[in-house]
CSV table of C-alpha atoms in Angstrom, one decimal:
chain,number,residue,atom,x,y,z
A,5,MET,CA,-0.4,0.2,-0.3
A,6,ASP,CA,1.2,3.4,-0.8
A,7,VAL,CA,0.1,6.8,0.5
A,8,TRP,CA,-2.2,9.2,-1.8
A,9,GLN,CA,-0.9,10.0,-4.4
A,10,GLY,CA,-2.9,13.5,-4.8
A,11,SER,CA,-2.6,16.8,-3.4
A,12,ASN,CA,-2.7,17.8,0.3
A,13,ASP,CA,-5.9,19.0,1.0
A,14,ALA,CA,-5.6,22.1,3.7
A,15,ALA,CA,-8.9,22.9,3.8
A,16,TRP,CA,-9.9,19.9,3.8
A,17,ASP,CA,-8.3,19.4,7.2
A,18,LYS,CA,-9.3,22.2,8.0
A,19,ALA,CA,-12.7,21.3,7.9
A,20,GLN,CA,-12.7,18.3,9.9
A,21,GLU,CA,-10.9,20.1,12.9
A,22,GLU,CA,-13.9,22.7,12.4
A,23,LEU,CA,-16.6,20.2,12.2
A,24,PHE,CA,-15.0,17.8,15.4
A,25,ALA,CA,-14.8,21.2,17.2
A,26,SER,CA,-19.0,21.8,16.5
A,27,GLY,CA,-19.4,18.8,18.1
A,28,ILE,CA,-21.7,17.5,15.2
A,29,THR,CA,-19.3,14.2,14.3
A,30,ASP,CA,-19.2,10.9,15.5
A,31,GLY,CA,-15.3,11.7,16.1
A,32,LEU,CA,-14.6,9.8,12.8
A,33,PRO,CA,-14.0,11.9,9.6
A,34,VAL,CA,-16.9,13.4,7.9
A,35,THR,CA,-17.7,14.9,4.2
A,36,PRO,CA,-17.8,18.1,4.8
A,37,PRO,CA,-21.6,19.3,4.2
A,38,THR,CA,-21.8,22.4,2.2
A,39,ARG,CA,-24.7,23.6,0.2
A,40,GLU,CA,-23.4,22.0,-2.7
A,41,ARG,CA,-23.4,18.5,-1.8
A,42,VAL,CA,-26.7,19.1,0.5
A,43,GLY,CA,-28.3,20.5,-2.3
A,44,LYS,CA,-27.7,17.8,-5.0
A,45,MET,CA,-28.3,14.9,-2.8
A,46,LEU,CA,-32.2,17.1,-2.3
A,47,GLU,CA,-32.4,18.2,-5.6
A,48,HIS,CA,-31.5,14.0,-7.3
A,49,CYS,CA,-33.9,13.4,-5.2
A,50,GLY,CA,-36.7,16.0,-5.6
A,51,PHE,CA,-37.5,16.3,-1.8
A,52,ASP,CA,-37.8,19.4,0.1
A,53,GLY,CA,-35.7,20.6,1.8
A,54,ASN,CA,-37.7,22.3,4.1
A,55,GLU,CA,-40.3,19.7,4.3
A,56,VAL,CA,-40.9,18.4,8.1
A,57,VAL,CA,-40.4,14.7,7.9
A,58,ILE,CA,-40.7,13.6,11.7
A,59,THR,CA,-40.4,15.5,14.9
A,60,LEU,CA,-37.2,13.1,16.4
A,61,PRO,CA,-37.1,12.4,20.4
A,62,PRO,CA,-35.1,12.4,22.9
A,63,ALA,CA,-35.1,16.7,21.7
A,64,PHE,CA,-38.2,16.1,19.6
A,65,GLU,CA,-36.6,18.4,17.0
A,66,ALA,CA,-38.1,18.6,13.6
A,67,ALA,CA,-35.8,16.9,11.5
A,68,THR,CA,-36.8,18.5,7.8
A,69,TRP,CA,-35.5,16.3,4.7
A,70,ARG,CA,-32.2,19.2,4.5
A,71,ASP,CA,-31.7,17.9,8.3
A,72,ILE,CA,-31.1,14.5,7.2
A,73,ALA,CA,-29.4,15.1,3.7
A,74,ILE,CA,-26.6,17.1,5.9
A,75,ASN,CA,-26.6,14.4,8.1
A,76,ALA,CA,-26.2,11.7,5.1
A,77,VAL,CA,-23.8,13.9,2.8
A,78,MET,CA,-21.1,13.9,6.5
A,79,ALA,CA,-22.0,10.0,6.9
A,80,GLY,CA,-20.1,9.8,3.0
A,81,CYS,CA,-23.2,8.7,1.6
A,82,LEU,CA,-24.5,9.3,-2.5
A,83,PRO,CA,-27.2,10.8,-3.3
A,84,ALA,CA,-29.7,7.8,-3.7
A,85,TYR,CA,-29.0,6.9,-0.3
A,86,LEU,CA,-30.8,9.8,1.1
A,87,PRO,CA,-34.5,7.8,0.9
A,88,VAL,CA,-33.2,4.5,3.0
A,89,VAL,CA,-31.8,7.3,5.4
A,90,GLY,CA,-35.1,9.2,5.4
A,91,ALA,CA,-37.2,6.3,5.9
A,92,ALA,CA,-35.0,4.7,8.5
A,93,VAL,CA,-35.4,8.2,10.8
A,94,GLU,CA,-39.5,8.5,10.3
A,95,ALA,CA,-39.3,4.8,11.9
A,96,LEU,CA,-37.1,5.7,14.8
A,97,ALA,CA,-39.6,8.6,15.7
A,98,ALA,CA,-42.5,5.8,15.8
A,99,PRO,CA,-44.1,5.7,19.1
A,100,GLU,CA,-44.2,1.9,19.8
A,101,PHE,CA,-39.9,2.2,18.9
A,102,ASN,CA,-39.6,4.0,22.7
A,103,LEU,CA,-36.5,6.0,21.2
A,104,VAL,CA,-36.5,8.1,24.1
A,105,GLY,CA,-35.2,4.9,26.4
A,106,VAL,CA,-33.7,3.7,23.5
A,107,ALA,CA,-31.6,6.6,22.8
A,108,THR,CA,-30.9,7.6,26.3
A,109,THR,CA,-30.6,4.3,28.8
A,110,THR,CA,-27.7,3.9,30.8
A,111,GLY,CA,-27.5,0.6,28.3
A,112,SER,CA,-26.0,-0.5,25.3
A,113,ALA,CA,-29.2,-0.1,23.1
A,114,THR,CA,-28.5,1.0,19.6
A,115,PRO,CA,-30.9,1.1,16.8
A,116,ILE,CA,-30.0,-0.3,13.9
A,117,VAL,CA,-31.7,-0.7,10.2
A,118,SER,CA,-32.6,-3.8,7.8
A,119,VAL,CA,-33.2,-3.3,4.2
A,120,ASN,CA,-35.8,-5.3,2.1
A,121,GLY,CA,-36.9,-4.6,-1.6
A,122,PRO,CA,-35.5,-3.9,-4.9
A,123,ILE,CA,-34.3,-0.7,-3.3
A,124,VAL,CA,-31.1,-3.4,-1.8
A,125,ALA,CA,-30.1,-4.3,-5.6
A,126,ALA,CA,-30.3,-0.8,-6.9
A,127,LEU,CA,-28.1,1.0,-4.9
A,128,GLY,CA,-25.7,-2.5,-4.6
A,129,MET,CA,-25.9,-3.1,-1.1
A,130,ASN,CA,-23.7,-6.2,0.7
A,131,VAL,CA,-26.8,-9.0,1.1
A,132,GLU,CA,-23.7,-11.9,1.4
A,133,GLY,CA,-20.1,-12.5,3.2
A,134,ASN,CA,-19.8,-9.6,5.9
A,135,VAL,CA,-22.9,-8.4,6.2
A,136,LEU,CA,-22.5,-6.5,9.4
A,137,GLY,CA,-18.9,-5.7,8.2
A,138,PRO,CA,-17.0,-3.3,6.7
A,139,GLY,CA,-16.3,-3.2,2.6
A,140,ASN,CA,-19.8,-1.7,0.9
A,141,ARG,CA,-20.6,1.6,1.1
A,142,ALA,CA,-24.5,1.8,1.1
A,143,ASN,CA,-24.2,-0.6,3.9
A,144,ALA,CA,-21.9,1.3,5.9
A,145,ALA,CA,-22.8,4.7,5.1
A,146,ILE,CA,-26.7,4.7,5.5
A,147,GLY,CA,-26.4,3.1,9.0
A,148,ARG,CA,-23.6,5.8,10.3
A,149,ALA,CA,-26.2,8.8,9.0
A,150,VAL,CA,-29.4,7.2,11.0
A,151,SER,CA,-26.6,7.6,13.8
A,152,LEU,CA,-25.2,11.0,13.1
A,153,ALA,CA,-29.0,12.1,12.6
A,154,LEU,CA,-29.9,11.0,16.1
A,155,ARG,CA,-27.5,12.5,17.4
A,156,ASN,CA,-27.8,15.9,15.5
A,157,ILE,CA,-31.2,16.3,15.4
A,158,GLY,CA,-32.4,14.2,17.9
A,159,GLY,CA,-30.0,15.3,20.6
A,160,ALA,CA,-28.6,12.0,21.6
A,161,LYS,CA,-25.1,12.8,22.4
A,162,PRO,CA,-23.2,11.1,24.7
A,163,GLY,CA,-22.7,12.6,28.1
A,164,GLU,CA,-26.0,14.9,27.7
A,165,LEU,CA,-29.3,13.0,26.5
A,166,ASP,CA,-26.9,9.6,25.5
A,167,MET,CA,-26.6,8.2,28.7
A,168,ALA,CA,-24.9,5.1,27.4
A,169,THR,CA,-22.6,3.2,30.6
A,170,LEU,CA,-20.5,1.5,27.9
A,171,GLY,CA,-22.1,2.0,24.1
A,172,GLN,CA,-21.3,-0.5,21.5
A,173,PRO,CA,-19.8,0.0,18.0
A,174,ALA,CA,-22.4,-0.4,16.7
A,175,LYS,CA,-23.8,2.5,17.7
A,176,TYR,CA,-21.2,4.2,14.7
A,177,THR,CA,-23.5,2.0,12.2
A,178,CYS,CA,-24.8,-0.6,11.5
A,179,CYS,CA,-27.3,-1.2,8.7
A,180,PHE,CA,-27.8,-4.6,6.7
A,181,ALA,CA,-30.1,-6.2,4.1
A,182,GLU,CA,-31.7,-9.3,3.7
A,183,ASN,CA,-30.7,-12.3,1.3
A,184,GLU,CA,-33.8,-12.6,-0.2
A,185,ALA,CA,-32.3,-14.8,-2.8
A,186,ALA,CA,-31.3,-17.0,-1.3
A,187,SER,CA,-33.6,-17.2,1.3
A,188,PRO,CA,-36.4,-20.2,1.4
A,189,TRP,CA,-38.7,-17.7,2.8
A,190,PRO,CA,-41.2,-15.1,3.0
A,191,ALA,CA,-38.8,-12.1,3.4
A,192,LEU,CA,-39.0,-9.7,6.5
A,193,HIS,CA,-41.3,-7.2,5.0
A,194,ILE,CA,-43.6,-9.8,3.3
A,195,GLU,CA,-44.2,-11.1,7.2
A,196,ARG,CA,-44.8,-7.4,8.1
A,197,GLY,CA,-47.3,-6.5,5.5
A,198,PHE,CA,-45.8,-5.1,2.7
A,199,ALA,CA,-45.6,-6.1,-1.0
A,200,LYS,CA,-43.3,-8.5,-2.1
A,201,ASP,CA,-41.9,-5.6,-4.3
A,202,ALA,CA,-42.0,-2.5,-2.1
A,203,SER,CA,-38.7,-1.2,-0.9
A,204,VAL,CA,-39.2,-1.0,3.0
A,205,VAL,CA,-36.6,-0.1,5.9
A,206,THR,CA,-37.3,-1.9,9.5
A,207,ILE,CA,-36.1,-0.3,12.6
A,208,VAL,CA,-34.7,-2.9,15.5
A,209,GLY,CA,-33.7,-1.7,19.0
A,210,ILE,CA,-30.8,-3.9,20.2
A,211,GLY,CA,-28.5,-4.5,22.7
A,212,GLY,CA,-26.0,-6.1,21.5
A,213,SER,CA,-24.9,-9.5,18.9
A,214,VAL,CA,-23.6,-12.9,19.9
A,215,GLU,CA,-22.0,-15.3,17.7
A,216,VAL,CA,-23.9,-18.2,17.1
A,217,VAL,CA,-22.6,-21.6,16.0
A,218,ASP,CA,-23.9,-24.3,14.9
A,219,SER,CA,-21.4,-26.8,12.2
A,220,ALA,CA,-22.6,-30.3,14.2
A,221,SER,CA,-26.4,-30.3,13.5
A,222,ASN,CA,-28.1,-31.5,10.7
A,223,THR,CA,-31.8,-31.5,11.9
A,224,PRO,CA,-34.4,-28.2,12.8
A,225,GLN,CA,-35.0,-29.5,16.0
A,226,ASP,CA,-31.3,-30.0,16.7
A,227,LEU,CA,-30.5,-26.0,15.6
A,228,ALA,CA,-33.4,-25.1,16.9
A,229,GLN,CA,-31.9,-26.2,20.2
A,230,THR,CA,-28.5,-24.6,19.5
A,231,PHE,CA,-30.3,-20.9,18.7
A,232,ALA,CA,-32.2,-21.2,22.1
A,233,GLN,CA,-29.6,-22.3,24.2
A,234,SER,CA,-27.3,-19.4,22.8
A,235,MET,CA,-30.7,-16.5,23.7
A,236,LEU,CA,-30.9,-17.5,27.5
A,237,ILE,CA,-28.9,-14.2,28.4
A,238,ALA,CA,-29.2,-14.1,32.4
A,239,GLY,CA,-27.7,-10.0,32.4
A,240,THR,CA,-31.3,-9.2,30.1
A,241,ALA,CA,-33.5,-10.4,32.8
A,242,GLY,CA,-37.2,-8.6,33.1
A,243,GLY,CA,-36.6,-6.5,30.5
A,244,GLY,CA,-40.0,-5.9,28.3
A,245,GLY,CA,-41.8,-7.7,31.5
A,246,HIS,CA,-41.6,-9.5,34.3
A,247,GLY,CA,-40.8,-12.7,32.5
A,248,LEU,CA,-38.9,-11.7,29.5
A,249,LEU,CA,-35.3,-12.2,28.6
A,250,GLY,CA,-34.2,-8.4,26.5
A,251,GLY,CA,-37.2,-6.4,25.0
A,252,GLY,CA,-39.4,-9.4,23.8
A,253,GLU,CA,-38.8,-9.2,20.1
A,254,PRO,CA,-35.7,-10.9,19.8
A,255,LEU,CA,-33.8,-10.6,16.0
A,256,ILE,CA,-31.8,-13.9,14.5
A,257,LEU,CA,-29.6,-13.3,11.9
A,258,MET,CA,-29.2,-16.4,9.8
A,259,PRO,CA,-27.5,-17.4,7.4
A,260,PRO,CA,-28.9,-19.3,3.6
A,261,GLU,CA,-27.1,-22.5,4.9
A,262,ILE,CA,-29.1,-22.7,8.1
A,263,ALA,CA,-32.3,-21.3,6.8
A,264,ASN,CA,-32.1,-24.0,3.9
A,265,THR,CA,-31.2,-26.6,6.6
A,266,PHE,CA,-34.7,-25.2,8.4
A,267,GLU,CA,-36.3,-26.1,5.3
A,268,ARG,CA,-34.9,-29.7,4.2
A,269,GLY,CA,-36.6,-30.7,7.4
A,270,GLY,CA,-39.8,-29.5,7.0
A,271,CYS,CA,-39.7,-26.3,9.1
A,272,THR,CA,-41.0,-23.1,7.7
A,273,LYS,CA,-40.3,-19.7,9.2
A,274,ALA,CA,-42.8,-20.1,11.4
A,275,GLN,CA,-42.2,-23.4,12.9
A,276,ALA,CA,-38.2,-22.6,13.2
A,277,LYS,CA,-39.8,-19.7,15.0
A,278,ALA,CA,-42.1,-21.9,17.1
A,279,ALA,CA,-39.1,-24.2,17.9
A,280,ILE,CA,-36.4,-22.0,19.3
A,281,TYR,CA,-39.5,-20.2,21.6
A,282,GLU,CA,-40.6,-23.4,22.8
A,283,ARG,CA,-36.4,-24.7,23.6
A,284,ALA,CA,-35.9,-21.1,24.9
A,285,VAL,CA,-36.7,-21.1,28.7
A,286,LEU,CA,-34.0,-19.7,31.5
A,287,PRO,CA,-35.8,-21.2,35.0
A,288,LEU,CA,-35.5,-18.8,37.8
A,289,ASP,CA,-33.2,-21.4,39.7
A,290,ARG,CA,-30.5,-20.1,37.1
A,291,LEU,CA,-30.9,-16.4,38.6
A,292,SER,CA,-29.0,-14.9,41.2
A,293,PRO,CA,-31.1,-14.6,44.8
A,294,ALA,CA,-31.1,-11.3,44.2
A,295,VAL,CA,-32.1,-11.3,40.5
A,296,ARG,CA,-34.6,-14.1,41.5
A,297,LYS,CA,-36.0,-11.8,44.5
A,298,HIS,CA,-36.4,-8.6,42.7
A,299,LEU,CA,-38.4,-10.6,40.1
A,300,THR,CA,-40.7,-12.1,42.1
A,301,GLU,CA,-41.6,-8.8,43.9
A,302,LEU,CA,-42.1,-7.5,40.4
A,303,ARG,CA,-44.4,-10.1,39.7
A,304,VAL,CA,-46.1,-9.7,42.9
A,305,ALA,CA,-46.7,-6.6,43.2
A,306,ALA,CA,-48.3,-6.6,39.2
A,307,LYS,CA,-50.1,-9.9,40.1
A,308,ASP,CA,-48.1,-11.3,36.2
A,309,GLY,CA,-49.0,-14.4,36.3
A,310,ASP,CA,-47.4,-17.5,37.7
A,311,VAL,CA,-44.3,-16.0,40.0
A,312,ASN,CA,-41.8,-19.0,40.0
A,313,SER,CA,-42.5,-19.2,36.2
A,314,PRO,CA,-39.4,-19.4,33.6
A,315,LEU,CA,-38.1,-16.7,31.9
A,316,ARG,CA,-39.2,-16.7,27.6
A,317,VAL,CA,-37.0,-14.4,25.1
A,318,ALA,CA,-41.1,-13.0,23.9
A,319,HIS,CA,-44.1,-13.4,24.6
A,320,ASN,CA,-45.0,-15.8,21.8
A,321,ALA,CA,-43.1,-17.5,19.3
A,322,ASP,CA,-44.5,-14.9,16.1
A,323,ASP,CA,-42.4,-11.9,17.8
A,324,ILE,CA,-39.2,-13.6,17.2
A,325,MET,CA,-37.6,-12.0,13.8
A,326,ILE,CA,-35.6,-14.2,11.7
A,327,VAL,CA,-33.8,-12.2,8.6
A,328,VAL,CA,-32.1,-14.7,5.8
A,329,THR,CA,-28.7,-12.9,5.7
A,330,GLY,CA,-25.2,-13.4,4.9
A,331,GLY,CA,-22.8,-15.3,2.9
A,332,VAL,CA,-21.3,-19.2,3.1
A,333,GLY,CA,-21.1,-20.4,6.4
A,334,VAL,CA,-23.2,-21.6,9.6
A,335,LYS,CA,-22.7,-18.6,11.6
A,336,ALA,CA,-25.5,-16.4,12.4
A,337,ALA,CA,-26.4,-13.8,15.2
A,338,TYR,CA,-28.6,-13.3,17.4
A,339,MET,CA,-29.3,-9.7,18.3
A,340,PRO,CA,-31.3,-9.3,21.8
A,341,THR,CA,-33.6,-6.7,21.5
A,342,TRP,CA,-33.2,-3.7,24.1
A,343,GLY,CA,-34.4,-5.2,27.6
A,344,GLY,CA,-36.8,-1.8,28.1
A,345,THR,CA,-39.7,-1.6,26.5
A,346,THR,CA,-39.2,-1.3,22.5
A,347,LYS,CA,-40.9,-2.9,19.3
A,348,ALA,CA,-39.4,-3.3,15.5
A,349,VAL,CA,-41.0,-0.5,13.3
A,350,SER,CA,-40.9,-0.6,9.2
A,351,ARG,CA,-41.5,2.3,6.5
A,352,VAL,CA,-41.5,2.1,3.4
A,353,ILE,CA,-39.0,3.9,1.5
A,354,ARG,CA,-39.9,6.5,-0.5
A,355,GLU,CA,-37.9,7.2,-3.2
A,356,ARG,CA,-38.7,10.3,-5.2
A,357,GLY,CA,-40.2,13.5,-4.0
């Protein structure tokens, strides 16, 4: 590897320092959001920069198309990415997502972006190997733009409204698309009631990610057992209610190879969810005495069913989300939803103004 052969741009260096000092970056270099760059992005999509898209928590500031475009430019987005970023920002503000909780908690919660439909191919999004990793401009820039918008429009700046104790790397960027062509099952947006040819973004509030590896199992039952046991994280006990682990809509990212093993074994996606749900049960005696006592007291006060019933990962099997994505191999991921009250939210992507 050699040094860049172009001319040194002192103005760029100065711009980076000024933008960093202004507090609107995420700590990494950004593309200066000049009037020309922002105007070109809005013009490409035909959006009125003054149009208010949504009022964005936690600061409840109006988010115009110009505001969203400014953050998209800074993140390194091409103009064609703006509609996806806008739809994601709109989804963030839905009351059921509870962005106030997700963005201000001391936990590590962060929104992640899942994309479905024809726009995935149109933008050249990565749906195969390293789908959650670096290397694809659309995936990386769209996720980063949403994160910057949450910071700069929504006001979720670390130490001010964002009070995360640790945070997580996905707070910089986390955007992926479903590998619909390689999946044996209906895509996420179809499950959620959208047309097959619709371009849709879905926002999920996650508390982290856990790699799930099972290279030995070749039946749906055995694979379901591995996924279920991987989802039993005692540190998420009590989230979203007194009987749940996490927030109640856990997300599984499943590579095509594993999804097809389920399918060959006679499992529809609904049946795969049910098999995992039935096995993902954590008895209270697996918890520390202090946590067990605390949960019992909460259940008694809320008259929340059997105080001794085990913890589950969701209220019912249908609440488990499975997205088929990634490349060759049997490495999956479990993305536990935030332990507060949050639900996944989907929005159609408006590609032209």
